[in-house]
mmCIF file of C-alpha atoms and ligand atoms in Angstrom:
data_model
loop_
_atom_site.group_PDB
_atom_site.id
_atom_site.type_symbol
_atom_site.label_atom_id
_atom_site.label_comp_id
_atom_site.label_asym_id
_atom_site.label_seq_id
_atom_site.Cartn_x
_atom_site.Cartn_y
_atom_site.Cartn_z
ATOM 1 C CA UNK A 1 -39.893 -14.888 -16.492
ATOM 2 C CA UNK A 2 -39.216 -16.113 -12.986
ATOM 3 C CA UNK A 3 -35.588 -16.845 -12.328
ATOM 4 C CA UNK A 4 -34.306 -20.219 -11.155
ATOM 5 C CA UNK A 5 -32.940 -19.896 -7.647
ATOM 6 C CA UNK A 6 -29.271 -20.841 -7.276
ATOM 7 C CA UNK A 7 -29.255 -22.391 -3.828
ATOM 8 C CA UNK A 8 -25.815 -21.645 -2.398
ATOM 9 C CA UNK A 9 -26.717 -23.119 0.954
ATOM 10 C CA UNK A 10 -27.395 -26.600 -0.354
ATOM 11 C CA UNK A 11 -24.533 -26.528 -2.895
ATOM 12 C CA UNK A 12 -22.164 -25.463 -0.099
ATOM 13 C CA UNK A 13 -23.481 -28.225 2.175
ATOM 14 C CA UNK A 14 -22.682 -30.929 -0.357
ATOM 15 C CA UNK A 15 -19.211 -29.447 -0.972
ATOM 16 C CA UNK A 16 -18.563 -29.442 2.783
ATOM 17 C CA UNK A 17 -19.595 -33.062 2.976
ATOM 18 C CA UNK A 18 -17.084 -33.919 0.266
ATOM 19 C CA UNK A 19 -14.356 -31.893 2.037
ATOM 20 C CA UNK A 20 -15.103 -33.723 5.310
ATOM 21 C CA UNK A 21 -14.586 -37.051 3.519
ATOM 22 C CA UNK A 22 -11.362 -35.844 1.874
ATOM 23 C CA UNK A 23 -10.103 -34.454 5.214
ATOM 24 C CA UNK A 24 -10.774 -37.798 6.932
ATOM 25 C CA UNK A 25 -8.875 -39.658 4.202
ATOM 26 C CA UNK A 26 -6.009 -37.152 4.493
ATOM 27 C CA UNK A 27 -5.867 -37.531 8.285
ATOM 28 C CA UNK A 28 -5.744 -41.281 7.911
ATOM 29 C CA UNK A 29 -2.893 -41.374 5.403
ATOM 30 C CA UNK A 30 -0.812 -38.549 6.918
ATOM 31 C CA UNK A 31 -1.703 -38.534 10.622
ATOM 32 C CA UNK A 32 -2.098 -34.759 10.286
ATOM 33 C CA UNK A 33 -5.215 -32.723 11.120
ATOM 34 C CA UNK A 34 -5.510 -29.629 8.902
ATOM 35 C CA UNK A 35 -5.432 -26.503 11.053
ATOM 36 C CA UNK A 36 -6.730 -23.033 10.193
ATOM 37 C CA UNK A 37 -5.586 -20.189 12.458
ATOM 38 C CA UNK A 38 -7.815 -17.120 12.308
ATOM 39 C CA UNK A 39 -6.598 -13.716 13.461
ATOM 40 C CA UNK A 40 -9.263 -11.283 14.609
ATOM 41 C CA UNK A 41 -8.299 -7.729 15.587
ATOM 42 C CA UNK A 42 -10.780 -5.543 17.451
ATOM 43 C CA UNK A 43 -14.394 -6.212 18.254
ATOM 44 C CA UNK A 44 -16.366 -5.586 15.091
ATOM 45 C CA UNK A 45 -19.448 -7.809 15.663
ATOM 46 C CA UNK A 46 -19.847 -8.797 11.983
ATOM 47 C CA UNK A 47 -16.180 -9.888 11.780
ATOM 48 C CA UNK A 48 -16.588 -11.905 14.989
ATOM 49 C CA UNK A 49 -19.576 -13.746 13.451
ATOM 50 C CA UNK A 50 -17.681 -14.475 10.221
ATOM 51 C CA UNK A 51 -14.686 -15.839 12.134
ATOM 52 C CA UNK A 52 -16.889 -17.974 14.385
ATOM 53 C CA UNK A 53 -18.631 -19.474 11.342
ATOM 54 C CA UNK A 54 -15.277 -20.271 9.762
ATOM 55 C CA UNK A 55 -14.046 -21.959 12.955
ATOM 56 C CA UNK A 56 -17.277 -23.927 13.244
ATOM 57 C CA UNK A 57 -16.893 -24.977 9.602
ATOM 58 C CA UNK A 58 -13.437 -26.370 10.397
ATOM 59 C CA UNK A 59 -14.745 -28.383 13.316
ATOM 60 C CA UNK A 60 -17.661 -29.767 11.294
ATOM 61 C CA UNK A 61 -15.326 -30.996 8.563
ATOM 62 C CA UNK A 62 -12.793 -32.652 10.882
ATOM 63 C CA UNK A 63 -10.244 -29.842 10.885
ATOM 64 C CA UNK A 64 -8.928 -27.600 13.652
ATOM 65 C CA UNK A 65 -9.971 -23.947 13.768
ATOM 66 C CA UNK A 66 -8.091 -21.780 16.262
ATOM 67 C CA UNK A 67 -8.701 -18.115 17.020
ATOM 68 C CA UNK A 68 -6.114 -15.462 17.874
ATOM 69 C CA UNK A 69 -7.946 -12.448 19.198
ATOM 70 C CA UNK A 70 -6.155 -9.118 19.560
ATOM 71 C CA UNK A 71 -7.428 -5.814 20.872
ATOM 72 C CA UNK A 72 -8.148 -2.950 18.449
ATOM 73 C CA UNK A 73 -5.123 -0.990 19.701
ATOM 74 C CA UNK A 74 -2.581 -3.737 18.963
ATOM 75 C CA UNK A 75 0.462 -2.352 17.187
ATOM 76 C CA UNK A 76 1.383 -3.339 13.656
ATOM 77 C CA UNK A 77 4.632 -4.889 14.869
ATOM 78 C CA UNK A 78 2.800 -7.018 17.457
ATOM 79 C CA UNK A 79 0.489 -8.261 14.720
ATOM 80 C CA UNK A 80 3.468 -8.990 12.457
ATOM 81 C CA UNK A 81 5.052 -10.961 15.317
ATOM 82 C CA UNK A 82 1.943 -13.111 15.628
ATOM 83 C CA UNK A 83 1.913 -13.768 11.871
ATOM 84 C CA UNK A 84 5.602 -14.748 12.039
ATOM 85 C CA UNK A 85 4.847 -17.204 14.864
ATOM 86 C CA UNK A 86 1.972 -18.754 12.918
ATOM 87 C CA UNK A 87 4.133 -18.955 9.774
ATOM 88 C CA UNK A 88 6.778 -20.853 11.748
ATOM 89 C CA UNK A 89 4.357 -23.223 13.495
ATOM 90 C CA UNK A 90 4.346 -26.562 11.633
ATOM 91 C CA UNK A 91 0.977 -27.450 13.187
ATOM 92 C CA UNK A 92 -0.717 -24.460 11.508
ATOM 93 C CA UNK A 93 -1.501 -24.985 7.821
ATOM 94 C CA UNK A 94 -3.722 -22.027 6.979
ATOM 95 C CA UNK A 95 -3.674 -18.427 8.242
ATOM 96 C CA UNK A 96 -6.600 -16.073 7.853
ATOM 97 C CA UNK A 97 -6.465 -12.425 8.878
ATOM 98 C CA UNK A 98 -10.043 -11.192 9.147
ATOM 99 C CA UNK A 99 -10.542 -7.858 7.376
ATOM 100 C CA UNK A 100 -11.105 -4.997 7.900
ATOM 101 C CA UNK A 101 -8.152 -4.214 10.162
ATOM 102 C CA UNK A 102 -8.071 -1.050 12.312
ATOM 103 C CA UNK A 103 -7.025 2.066 10.402
ATOM 104 C CA UNK A 104 -3.598 2.375 12.029
ATOM 105 C CA UNK A 105 -2.578 -0.962 10.514
ATOM 106 C CA UNK A 106 -1.453 -1.261 6.908
ATOM 107 C CA UNK A 107 -3.444 -4.185 5.433
ATOM 108 C CA UNK A 108 -0.903 -4.789 2.683
ATOM 109 C CA UNK A 109 2.006 -5.103 5.156
ATOM 110 C CA UNK A 110 0.078 -7.746 7.095
ATOM 111 C CA UNK A 111 -1.221 -9.741 4.138
ATOM 112 C CA UNK A 112 2.239 -9.695 2.521
ATOM 113 C CA UNK A 113 3.676 -11.191 5.722
ATOM 114 C CA UNK A 114 1.575 -14.371 5.575
ATOM 115 C CA UNK A 115 3.531 -17.359 4.254
ATOM 116 C CA UNK A 116 2.175 -17.818 0.677
ATOM 117 C CA UNK A 117 1.880 -21.572 1.342
ATOM 118 C CA UNK A 118 -0.450 -20.829 4.279
ATOM 119 C CA UNK A 119 -2.340 -18.019 2.539
ATOM 120 C CA UNK A 120 -5.748 -19.724 2.345
ATOM 121 C CA UNK A 121 -7.461 -16.439 1.418
ATOM 122 C CA UNK A 122 -5.286 -16.169 -1.689
ATOM 123 C CA UNK A 123 -4.435 -12.516 -1.019
ATOM 124 C CA UNK A 124 -0.605 -12.738 -1.024
ATOM 125 C CA UNK A 125 0.922 -11.123 -4.149
ATOM 126 C CA UNK A 126 2.544 -14.444 -5.110
ATOM 127 C CA UNK A 127 -0.820 -16.181 -5.092
ATOM 128 C CA UNK A 128 -2.501 -13.271 -6.897
ATOM 129 C CA UNK A 129 0.204 -13.530 -9.588
ATOM 130 C CA UNK A 130 -0.227 -17.304 -9.917
ATOM 131 C CA UNK A 131 -3.982 -16.861 -10.309
ATOM 132 C CA UNK A 132 -3.573 -14.193 -12.941
ATOM 133 C CA UNK A 133 -1.222 -16.504 -14.870
ATOM 134 C CA UNK A 134 -3.839 -19.251 -14.836
ATOM 135 C CA UNK A 135 -2.013 -21.597 -12.428
ATOM 136 C CA UNK A 136 -3.663 -20.825 -9.096
ATOM 137 C CA UNK A 137 -2.368 -22.183 -5.798
ATOM 138 C CA UNK A 138 -5.153 -20.758 -3.596
ATOM 139 C CA UNK A 139 -8.156 -19.128 -5.257
ATOM 140 C CA UNK A 140 -9.755 -16.295 -3.204
ATOM 141 C CA UNK A 141 -12.782 -17.863 -1.538
ATOM 142 C CA UNK A 142 -15.651 -15.545 -2.516
ATOM 143 C CA UNK A 143 -14.967 -15.350 -6.273
ATOM 144 C CA UNK A 144 -14.168 -19.066 -6.293
ATOM 145 C CA UNK A 145 -17.538 -19.692 -4.638
ATOM 146 C CA UNK A 146 -19.256 -17.625 -7.360
ATOM 147 C CA UNK A 147 -17.487 -19.617 -10.059
ATOM 148 C CA UNK A 148 -18.547 -22.927 -8.504
ATOM 149 C CA UNK A 149 -22.149 -21.670 -8.186
ATOM 150 C CA UNK A 150 -22.195 -20.920 -11.925
ATOM 151 C CA UNK A 151 -20.838 -24.381 -12.677
ATOM 152 C CA UNK A 152 -23.284 -26.148 -10.351
ATOM 153 C CA UNK A 153 -26.214 -24.189 -11.809
ATOM 154 C CA UNK A 154 -25.168 -25.297 -15.294
ATOM 155 C CA UNK A 155 -24.409 -21.752 -16.488
ATOM 156 C CA UNK A 156 -21.974 -21.713 -19.381
ATOM 157 C CA UNK A 157 -19.269 -19.094 -19.007
ATOM 158 C CA UNK A 158 -17.413 -19.835 -22.257
ATOM 159 C CA UNK A 159 -18.142 -17.096 -24.749
ATOM 160 C CA UNK A 160 -20.529 -15.356 -22.344
ATOM 161 C CA UNK A 161 -20.293 -11.658 -21.596
ATOM 162 C CA UNK A 162 -19.729 -11.414 -17.844
ATOM 163 C CA UNK A 163 -19.985 -8.028 -16.158
ATOM 164 C CA UNK A 164 -18.375 -7.754 -12.728
ATOM 165 C CA UNK A 165 -19.483 -4.710 -10.734
ATOM 166 C CA UNK A 166 -16.758 -3.896 -8.203
ATOM 167 C CA UNK A 167 -12.955 -3.995 -8.500
ATOM 168 C CA UNK A 168 -11.784 -4.821 -4.994
ATOM 169 C CA UNK A 169 -8.730 -7.037 -4.491
ATOM 170 C CA UNK A 170 -10.899 -9.448 -2.517
ATOM 171 C CA UNK A 171 -13.840 -9.954 -4.867
ATOM 172 C CA UNK A 172 -14.052 -7.944 -8.098
ATOM 173 C CA UNK A 173 -10.504 -8.304 -9.481
ATOM 174 C CA UNK A 174 -10.018 -12.022 -8.736
ATOM 175 C CA UNK A 175 -13.554 -12.686 -10.017
ATOM 176 C CA UNK A 176 -12.696 -11.042 -13.326
ATOM 177 C CA UNK A 177 -9.428 -12.965 -13.437
ATOM 178 C CA UNK A 178 -11.177 -16.321 -12.902
ATOM 179 C CA UNK A 179 -13.836 -15.710 -15.543
ATOM 180 C CA UNK A 180 -11.138 -14.666 -17.987
ATOM 181 C CA UNK A 181 -8.963 -17.784 -17.574
ATOM 182 C CA UNK A 182 -8.764 -20.323 -20.358
ATOM 183 C CA UNK A 183 -10.759 -23.466 -19.714
ATOM 184 C CA UNK A 184 -13.583 -24.702 -17.501
ATOM 185 C CA UNK A 185 -15.394 -21.977 -15.559
ATOM 186 C CA UNK A 186 -13.647 -19.297 -17.625
ATOM 187 C CA UNK A 187 -13.384 -18.290 -21.281
ATOM 188 C CA UNK A 188 -15.825 -15.433 -20.683
ATOM 189 C CA UNK A 189 -15.569 -11.965 -22.175
ATOM 190 C CA UNK A 190 -15.228 -9.870 -19.042
ATOM 191 C CA UNK A 191 -16.088 -6.246 -18.314
ATOM 192 C CA UNK A 192 -15.307 -4.774 -14.890
ATOM 193 C CA UNK A 193 -17.327 -1.767 -13.685
ATOM 194 C CA UNK A 194 -16.640 0.505 -10.700
ATOM 195 C CA UNK A 195 -17.600 3.847 -9.262
ATOM 196 C CA UNK A 196 -15.995 5.740 -12.147
ATOM 197 C CA UNK A 197 -17.665 3.717 -14.896
ATOM 198 C CA UNK A 198 -19.704 5.779 -17.335
ATOM 199 C CA UNK A 199 -23.161 4.462 -18.265
ATOM 200 C CA UNK A 200 -22.927 1.484 -15.944
ATOM 201 C CA UNK A 201 -26.566 0.447 -16.416
ATOM 202 C CA UNK A 202 -26.148 0.193 -20.190
ATOM 203 C CA UNK A 203 -23.063 -2.004 -19.758
ATOM 204 C CA UNK A 204 -24.766 -4.294 -17.252
ATOM 205 C CA UNK A 205 -27.734 -4.639 -19.630
ATOM 206 C CA UNK A 206 -25.363 -6.250 -22.159
ATOM 207 C CA UNK A 207 -24.373 -8.999 -19.732
ATOM 208 C CA UNK A 208 -25.191 -12.693 -19.894
ATOM 209 C CA UNK A 209 -23.749 -13.009 -16.381
ATOM 210 C CA UNK A 210 -23.756 -10.223 -13.771
ATOM 211 C CA UNK A 211 -21.641 -10.442 -10.629
ATOM 212 C CA UNK A 212 -22.600 -7.694 -8.176
ATOM 213 C CA UNK A 213 -19.902 -6.951 -5.571
ATOM 214 C CA UNK A 214 -20.464 -3.340 -4.666
ATOM 215 C CA UNK A 215 -21.627 -3.125 -1.068
ATOM 216 C CA UNK A 216 -24.700 -0.976 -1.769
ATOM 217 C CA UNK A 217 -28.123 -2.354 -0.955
ATOM 218 C CA UNK A 218 -30.386 -2.979 -3.962
ATOM 219 C CA UNK A 219 -27.995 -1.233 -6.371
ATOM 220 C CA UNK A 220 -28.782 -3.551 -9.288
ATOM 221 C CA UNK A 221 -32.370 -3.042 -10.446
ATOM 222 C CA UNK A 222 -34.551 -4.966 -12.897
ATOM 223 C CA UNK A 223 -34.149 -2.414 -15.690
ATOM 224 C CA UNK A 224 -30.378 -3.150 -15.744
ATOM 225 C CA UNK A 225 -30.846 -6.854 -16.422
ATOM 226 C CA UNK A 226 -31.173 -8.471 -19.805
ATOM 227 C CA UNK A 227 -34.051 -11.010 -19.756
ATOM 228 C CA UNK A 228 -32.659 -14.455 -18.995
ATOM 229 C CA UNK A 229 -29.312 -13.259 -17.622
ATOM 230 C CA UNK A 230 -27.697 -14.943 -14.617
ATOM 231 C CA UNK A 231 -27.255 -12.740 -11.550
ATOM 232 C CA UNK A 232 -24.817 -13.551 -8.742
ATOM 233 C CA UNK A 233 -25.205 -11.269 -5.725
ATOM 234 C CA UNK A 234 -22.094 -11.037 -3.549
ATOM 235 C CA UNK A 235 -23.293 -8.085 -1.470
ATOM 236 C CA UNK A 236 -24.037 -8.360 2.221
ATOM 237 C CA UNK A 237 -25.672 -5.206 3.537
ATOM 238 C CA UNK A 238 -27.502 -4.688 6.779
ATOM 239 C CA UNK A 239 -30.768 -2.758 6.449
ATOM 240 C CA UNK A 240 -32.015 -2.468 10.014
ATOM 241 C CA UNK A 241 -32.273 -6.078 11.205
ATOM 242 C CA UNK A 242 -32.388 -7.525 7.705
ATOM 243 C CA UNK A 243 -29.503 -8.668 5.490
ATOM 244 C CA UNK A 244 -29.886 -7.726 1.845
ATOM 245 C CA UNK A 245 -27.686 -8.035 -1.204
ATOM 246 C CA UNK A 246 -26.569 -5.563 -3.854
ATOM 247 C CA UNK A 247 -29.413 -6.731 -6.103
ATOM 248 C CA UNK A 248 -33.064 -5.792 -5.794
ATOM 249 C CA UNK A 249 -34.019 -9.448 -5.587
ATOM 250 C CA UNK A 250 -37.831 -9.309 -5.858
ATOM 251 C CA UNK A 251 -37.893 -7.363 -9.132
ATOM 252 C CA UNK A 252 -34.702 -8.717 -10.693
ATOM 253 C CA UNK A 253 -35.847 -12.305 -10.210
ATOM 254 C CA UNK A 254 -38.796 -11.580 -12.524
ATOM 255 C CA UNK A 255 -36.361 -10.760 -15.349
ATOM 256 C CA UNK A 256 -33.264 -12.878 -14.745
ATOM 257 C CA UNK A 257 -32.897 -16.492 -15.821
ATOM 258 C CA UNK A 258 -31.130 -17.526 -12.609
ATOM 259 C CA UNK A 259 -30.253 -15.658 -9.425
ATOM 260 C CA UNK A 260 -28.626 -16.173 -6.019
ATOM 261 C CA UNK A 261 -30.480 -15.110 -2.859
ATOM 262 C CA UNK A 262 -29.016 -13.152 0.073
ATOM 263 C CA UNK A 263 -28.599 -14.766 2.516
ATOM 264 C CA UNK A 264 -28.126 -18.328 1.299
ATOM 265 C CA UNK A 265 -26.256 -17.627 -1.940
ATOM 266 C CA UNK A 266 -22.591 -16.653 -2.113
ATOM 267 C CA UNK A 267 -22.033 -16.412 1.674
ATOM 268 C CA UNK A 268 -22.090 -20.156 2.473
ATOM 269 C CA UNK A 269 -19.927 -20.839 -0.589
ATOM 270 C CA UNK A 270 -17.198 -18.518 0.701
ATOM 271 C CA UNK A 271 -16.799 -20.650 3.826
ATOM 272 C CA UNK A 272 -16.912 -23.916 1.868
ATOM 273 C CA UNK A 273 -14.115 -22.667 -0.410
ATOM 274 C CA UNK A 274 -12.066 -21.591 2.626
ATOM 275 C CA UNK A 275 -12.344 -25.089 4.089
ATOM 276 C CA UNK A 276 -11.245 -26.533 0.751
ATOM 277 C CA UNK A 277 -8.225 -24.202 0.740
ATOM 278 C CA UNK A 278 -7.325 -25.212 4.309
ATOM 279 C CA UNK A 279 -7.240 -28.888 3.377
ATOM 280 C CA UNK A 280 -5.273 -27.985 0.264
ATOM 281 C CA UNK A 281 -2.747 -26.031 2.382
ATOM 282 C CA UNK A 282 -2.272 -29.028 4.705
ATOM 283 C CA UNK A 283 -1.753 -31.337 1.731
ATOM 284 C CA UNK A 284 0.796 -28.931 0.196
ATOM 285 C CA UNK A 285 2.709 -28.665 3.466
ATOM 286 C CA UNK A 286 2.885 -32.413 3.944
ATOM 287 C CA UNK A 287 4.417 -32.768 0.493
ATOM 288 C CA UNK A 288 1.454 -34.166 -1.417
ATOM 289 C CA UNK A 289 1.480 -33.395 -5.119
ATOM 290 C CA UNK A 290 -1.594 -31.429 -6.059
ATOM 291 C CA UNK A 291 -3.342 -30.612 -9.277
ATOM 292 C CA UNK A 292 -3.855 -26.874 -9.970
ATOM 293 C CA UNK A 293 -6.638 -25.418 -7.826
ATOM 294 C CA UNK A 294 -10.009 -25.048 -9.485
HETATM 295 P P1 NDP B 1 -15.266 -2.835 -1.556
HETATM 296 O O1 NDP B 1 -15.911 -1.713 -0.845
HETATM 297 O O2 NDP B 1 -13.827 -3.127 -1.319
HETATM 298 O O3 NDP B 1 -15.442 -2.615 -3.136
HETATM 299 C C1 NDP B 1 -16.648 -2.174 -3.660
HETATM 300 C C2 NDP B 1 -16.500 -1.942 -5.146
HETATM 301 O O4 NDP B 1 -17.752 -1.433 -5.632
HETATM 302 C C3 NDP B 1 -15.438 -0.894 -5.491
HETATM 303 O O5 NDP B 1 -14.680 -1.342 -6.592
HETATM 304 C C4 NDP B 1 -16.242 0.346 -5.841
HETATM 305 O O6 NDP B 1 -15.675 1.132 -6.856
HETATM 306 C C5 NDP B 1 -17.516 -0.268 -6.385
HETATM 307 N N1 NDP B 1 -18.616 0.681 -6.201
HETATM 308 C C6 NDP B 1 -19.017 1.294 -5.060
HETATM 309 N N2 NDP B 1 -20.034 2.150 -5.312
HETATM 310 C C7 NDP B 1 -20.272 2.065 -6.635
HETATM 311 C C8 NDP B 1 -21.177 2.707 -7.511
HETATM 312 N N3 NDP B 1 -22.058 3.611 -7.064
HETATM 313 N N4 NDP B 1 -21.151 2.374 -8.818
HETATM 314 C C9 NDP B 1 -20.267 1.475 -9.276
HETATM 315 N N5 NDP B 1 -19.381 0.820 -8.502
HETATM 316 C C10 NDP B 1 -19.376 1.126 -7.199
HETATM 317 O O7 NDP B 1 -16.171 -4.111 -1.264
HETATM 318 P P2 NDP B 1 -15.847 -5.678 -1.381
HETATM 319 O O8 NDP B 1 -15.463 -6.015 -2.776
HETATM 320 O O9 NDP B 1 -14.989 -6.115 -0.265
HETATM 321 O O10 NDP B 1 -17.309 -6.258 -1.073
HETATM 322 C C11 NDP B 1 -18.416 -5.981 -1.907
HETATM 323 C C12 NDP B 1 -19.666 -6.506 -1.242
HETATM 324 O O11 NDP B 1 -19.569 -7.915 -1.108
HETATM 325 C C13 NDP B 1 -19.920 -5.992 0.189
HETATM 326 O O12 NDP B 1 -21.330 -5.901 0.387
HETATM 327 C C14 NDP B 1 -19.373 -7.083 1.072
HETATM 328 O O13 NDP B 1 -19.999 -7.123 2.331
HETATM 329 C C15 NDP B 1 -19.716 -8.297 0.249
HETATM 330 N N6 NDP B 1 -18.858 -9.448 0.501
HETATM 331 C C16 NDP B 1 -19.499 -10.644 0.639
HETATM 332 C C17 NDP B 1 -18.777 -11.784 0.835
HETATM 333 C C18 NDP B 1 -19.511 -13.073 0.920
HETATM 334 O O14 NDP B 1 -18.968 -14.031 1.426
HETATM 335 N N7 NDP B 1 -20.746 -13.164 0.416
HETATM 336 C C19 NDP B 1 -17.315 -11.761 0.981
HETATM 337 C C20 NDP B 1 -16.728 -10.461 0.708
HETATM 338 C C21 NDP B 1 -17.500 -9.351 0.507
HETATM 339 P P3 NDP B 1 -14.282 1.950 -6.642
HETATM 340 O O15 NDP B 1 -13.202 0.909 -6.701
HETATM 341 O O16 NDP B 1 -14.250 2.874 -7.795
HETATM 342 O O17 NDP B 1 -14.378 2.619 -5.297
#
């Protein structure tokens, strides 16, 4: 079997086109330009690239992307002050704090300080709670992107056994939560694996859908994949000059039914979902009534 390629790049491009149209219509009826403020602490080159791509995405879809750059030795209280200023600024609709933060800063304190109505990453406890109750306000961008990829590739989640490898707050847990929800894009039977899971390969072999979010190059090998299964690779790992995923793509694609590449799979979807959340945040803050996110 040779797997069908799930082309995140082209799916993301058509979603961005739709968001650009929706943003133009919103600007016209409200006179407001959606504005995403990104906060970048320190000079990690990968984080700087991610933030630049997010800003560029805003500009390309008719929204404002501003950058607040702070040095790696900024104090936690200075960072909290900046968040408070952005929370209070009516011209800012979405706030994104690029992770990871330097070790002397408590991530949870910072993420908890973001106004939940501006929390376009969906990391605030209020938004995590709403998601887990099945009435999301902002869905975390990476797992949301994976869910949309499954939908666009025509992969049925209802009744499927989905195995999520990784239990981070950013990817693994919200991914499991989304697949578990009642209704479209959900209704899966979900297993979450992590570093303490016994017999991980045997569990993954049972999966109709595998979501790999581990952060270890080529962790998922062909012998772990049931023939015909769908494989979504969230991993971004740098091997020398090359970016690779958590899945050994060449071999797994001979067994899987459908698979995402790295790069060009989940990555572009994450940004598209962030842009969607930014427009959603602007609509919420200008009093528009919105359907549940999804
Ligand atoms: P984390 O490091 O926060 O979490 C990794 C998870 O993998 C943990 O739950 C960990 O288990 C589990 N894990 C690690 N080693 C093993 C192992 N040997 N066996 C089983 N489970 C293991 O990473 P993130 O969730 O933030 O990111 C995961 C990957 O996705 C990274 O490569 C990251 O770069 C990428 N990523 C890509 C994005 C995109 O836009 N495409 C966005 C965000 C992330 P435990 O909890 O027990 O430690």
